[in-house]
PDB file of C-alpha atoms in Angstrom:
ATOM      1  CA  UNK A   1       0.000   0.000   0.000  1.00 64.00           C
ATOM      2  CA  UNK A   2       1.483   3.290  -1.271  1.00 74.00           C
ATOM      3  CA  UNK A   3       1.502   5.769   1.665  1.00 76.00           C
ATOM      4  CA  UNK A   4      -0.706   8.808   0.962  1.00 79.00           C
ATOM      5  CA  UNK A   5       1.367  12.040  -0.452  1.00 79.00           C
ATOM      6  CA  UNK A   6       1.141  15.617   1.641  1.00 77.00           C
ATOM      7  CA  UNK A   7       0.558  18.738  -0.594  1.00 77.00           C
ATOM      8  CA  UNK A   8       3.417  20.504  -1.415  1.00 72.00           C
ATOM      9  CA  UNK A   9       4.506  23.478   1.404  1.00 76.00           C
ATOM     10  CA  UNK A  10       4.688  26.767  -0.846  1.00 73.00           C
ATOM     11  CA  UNK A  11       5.661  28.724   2.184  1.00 80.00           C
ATOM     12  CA  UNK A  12       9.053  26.866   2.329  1.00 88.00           C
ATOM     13  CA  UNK A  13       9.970  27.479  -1.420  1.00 88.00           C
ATOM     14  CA  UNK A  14       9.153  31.219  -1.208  1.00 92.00           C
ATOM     15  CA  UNK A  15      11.553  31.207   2.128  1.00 93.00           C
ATOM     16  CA  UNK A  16      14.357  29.794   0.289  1.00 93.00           C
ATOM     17  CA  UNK A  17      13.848  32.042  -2.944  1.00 96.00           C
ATOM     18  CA  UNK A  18      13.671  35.579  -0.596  1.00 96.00           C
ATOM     19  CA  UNK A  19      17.200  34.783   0.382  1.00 95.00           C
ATOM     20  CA  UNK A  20      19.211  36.381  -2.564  1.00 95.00           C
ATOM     21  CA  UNK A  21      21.953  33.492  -2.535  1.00 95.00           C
ATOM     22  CA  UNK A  22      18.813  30.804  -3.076  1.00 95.00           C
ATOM     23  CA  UNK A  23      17.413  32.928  -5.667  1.00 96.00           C
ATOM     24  CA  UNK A  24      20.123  33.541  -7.368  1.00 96.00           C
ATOM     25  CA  UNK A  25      21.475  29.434  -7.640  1.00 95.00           C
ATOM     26  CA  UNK A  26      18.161  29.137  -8.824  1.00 96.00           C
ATOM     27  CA  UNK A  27      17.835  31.524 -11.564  1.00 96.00           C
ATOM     28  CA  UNK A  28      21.637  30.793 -12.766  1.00 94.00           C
ATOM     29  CA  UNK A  29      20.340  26.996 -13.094  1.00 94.00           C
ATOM     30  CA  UNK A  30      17.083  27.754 -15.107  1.00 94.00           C
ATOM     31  CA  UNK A  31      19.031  29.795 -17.178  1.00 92.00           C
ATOM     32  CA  UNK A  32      22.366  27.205 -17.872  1.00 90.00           C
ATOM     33  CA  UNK A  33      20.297  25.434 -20.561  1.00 85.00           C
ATOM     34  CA  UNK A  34      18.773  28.757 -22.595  1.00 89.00           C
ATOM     35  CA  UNK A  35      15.632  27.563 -22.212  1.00 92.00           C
ATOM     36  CA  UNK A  36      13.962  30.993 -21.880  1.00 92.00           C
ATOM     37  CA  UNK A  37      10.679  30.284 -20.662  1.00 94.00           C
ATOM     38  CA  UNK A  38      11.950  28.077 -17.446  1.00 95.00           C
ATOM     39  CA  UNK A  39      13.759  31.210 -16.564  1.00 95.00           C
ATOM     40  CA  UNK A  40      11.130  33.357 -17.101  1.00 95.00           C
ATOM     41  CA  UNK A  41       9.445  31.041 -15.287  1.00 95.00           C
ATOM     42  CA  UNK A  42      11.760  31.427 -12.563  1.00 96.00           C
ATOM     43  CA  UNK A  43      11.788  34.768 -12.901  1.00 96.00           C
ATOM     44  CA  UNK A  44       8.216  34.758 -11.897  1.00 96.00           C
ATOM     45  CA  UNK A  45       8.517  32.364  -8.582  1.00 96.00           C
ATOM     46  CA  UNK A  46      11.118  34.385  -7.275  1.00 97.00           C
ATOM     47  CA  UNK A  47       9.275  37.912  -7.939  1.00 97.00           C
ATOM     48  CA  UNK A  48       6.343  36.618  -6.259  1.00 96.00           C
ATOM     49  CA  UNK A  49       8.169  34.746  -3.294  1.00 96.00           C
ATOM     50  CA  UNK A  50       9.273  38.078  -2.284  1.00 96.00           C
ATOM     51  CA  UNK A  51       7.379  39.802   0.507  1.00 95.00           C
ATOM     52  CA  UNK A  52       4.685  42.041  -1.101  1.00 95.00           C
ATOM     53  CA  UNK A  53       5.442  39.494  -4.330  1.00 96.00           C
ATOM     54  CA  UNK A  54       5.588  41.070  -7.764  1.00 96.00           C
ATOM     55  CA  UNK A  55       3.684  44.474  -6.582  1.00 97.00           C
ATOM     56  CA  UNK A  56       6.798  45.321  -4.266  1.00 97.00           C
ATOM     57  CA  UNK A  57       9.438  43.962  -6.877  1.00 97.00           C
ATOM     58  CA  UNK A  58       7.786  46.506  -9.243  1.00 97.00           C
ATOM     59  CA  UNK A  59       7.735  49.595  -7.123  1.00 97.00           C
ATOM     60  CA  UNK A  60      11.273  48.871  -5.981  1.00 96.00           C
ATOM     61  CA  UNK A  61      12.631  48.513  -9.741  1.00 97.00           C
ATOM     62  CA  UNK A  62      10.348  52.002 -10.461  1.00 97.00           C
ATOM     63  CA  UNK A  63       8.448  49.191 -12.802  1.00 97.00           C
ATOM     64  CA  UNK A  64       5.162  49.342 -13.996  1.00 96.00           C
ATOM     65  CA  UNK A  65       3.335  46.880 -12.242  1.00 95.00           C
ATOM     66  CA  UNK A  66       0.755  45.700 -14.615  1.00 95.00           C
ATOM     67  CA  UNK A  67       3.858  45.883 -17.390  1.00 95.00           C
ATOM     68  CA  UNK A  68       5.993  43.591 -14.795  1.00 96.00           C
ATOM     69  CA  UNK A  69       3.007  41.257 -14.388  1.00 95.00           C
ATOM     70  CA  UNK A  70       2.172  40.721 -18.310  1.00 95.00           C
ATOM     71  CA  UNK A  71       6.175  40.707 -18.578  1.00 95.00           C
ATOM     72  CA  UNK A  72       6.707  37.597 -16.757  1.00 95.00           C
ATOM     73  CA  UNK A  73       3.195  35.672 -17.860  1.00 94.00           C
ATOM     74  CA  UNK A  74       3.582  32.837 -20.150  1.00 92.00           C
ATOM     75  CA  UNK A  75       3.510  34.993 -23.259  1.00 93.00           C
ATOM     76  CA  UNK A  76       5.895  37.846 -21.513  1.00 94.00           C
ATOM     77  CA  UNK A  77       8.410  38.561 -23.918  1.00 93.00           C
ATOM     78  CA  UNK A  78      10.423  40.910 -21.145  1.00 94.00           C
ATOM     79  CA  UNK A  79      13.205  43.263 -21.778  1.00 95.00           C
ATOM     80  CA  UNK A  80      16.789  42.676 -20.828  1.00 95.00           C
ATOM     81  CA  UNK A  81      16.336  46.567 -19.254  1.00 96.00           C
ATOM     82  CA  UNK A  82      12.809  45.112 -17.482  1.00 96.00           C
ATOM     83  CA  UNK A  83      15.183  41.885 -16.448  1.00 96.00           C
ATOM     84  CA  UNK A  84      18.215  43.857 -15.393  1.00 96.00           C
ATOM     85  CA  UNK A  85      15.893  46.377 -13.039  1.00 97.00           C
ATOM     86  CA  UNK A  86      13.980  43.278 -11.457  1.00 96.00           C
ATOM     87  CA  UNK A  87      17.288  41.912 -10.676  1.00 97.00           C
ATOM     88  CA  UNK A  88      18.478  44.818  -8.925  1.00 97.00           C
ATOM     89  CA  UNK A  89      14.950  44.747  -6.985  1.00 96.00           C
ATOM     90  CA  UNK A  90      16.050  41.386  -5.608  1.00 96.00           C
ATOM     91  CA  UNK A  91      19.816  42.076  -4.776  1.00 96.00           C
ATOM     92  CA  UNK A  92      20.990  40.539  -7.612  1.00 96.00           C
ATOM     93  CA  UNK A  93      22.684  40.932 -11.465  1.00 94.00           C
ATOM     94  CA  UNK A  94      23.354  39.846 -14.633  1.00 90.00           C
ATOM     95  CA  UNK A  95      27.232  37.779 -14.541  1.00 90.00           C
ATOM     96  CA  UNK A  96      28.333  36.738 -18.323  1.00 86.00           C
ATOM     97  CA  UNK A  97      31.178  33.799 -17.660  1.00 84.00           C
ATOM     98  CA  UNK A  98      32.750  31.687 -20.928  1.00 89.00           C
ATOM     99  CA  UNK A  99      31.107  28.396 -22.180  1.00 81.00           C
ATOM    100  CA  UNK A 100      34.050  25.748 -21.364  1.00 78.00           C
ATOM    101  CA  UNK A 101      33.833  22.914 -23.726  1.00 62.00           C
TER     102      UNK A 101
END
């Protein structure tokens, strides 16, 4: 008899992903493979994990917050600019490091 499963605790994932070192192993690993929309993705767990969740992240990166919001949906297409300033909101930035074969 398979022992029943307990629902996943969302409260512990946005913990991790306020801490800027969690959030920032995270993002670097949804981005290693270019697969844009798992970082966007990403982008989006870690905007809303924050305290105040994507509202504050806008008003601290002097965002528009219903630009930030269609930004990181599905069919967000955001700008490195949008990107770089939500970063900053977070304590964190873009790093560019070689490709070693």
């Amino acid at each position: 008899m398979t022992a029943a499963s307990e629902p996943f605790d969302f409260s512990l994932r946005d913990r991790l992903l306020r801490d800027p070192e969690n959030a920032a192993a995270y993002l670097a690993e949804c981005l290693e493979d270019g697969d844009m929309e798992l970082f966007q993705e990403a982008l989006r767990n870690v905007a809303k994990a924050q305290e105040g969740g994507v509202r504050a992240v806008a008003e601290h990166a002097d965002l528009n917050r219903e630009n930030l919001y269609r930004a990181l949906s599905k069919n967000g297409k955001p700008q490195l600019e949008t990107v770089a300033k939500m970063l900053a909101a977070l304590g964190l930035r873009f790093t560019i490091t070689p490709v070693h074969s």
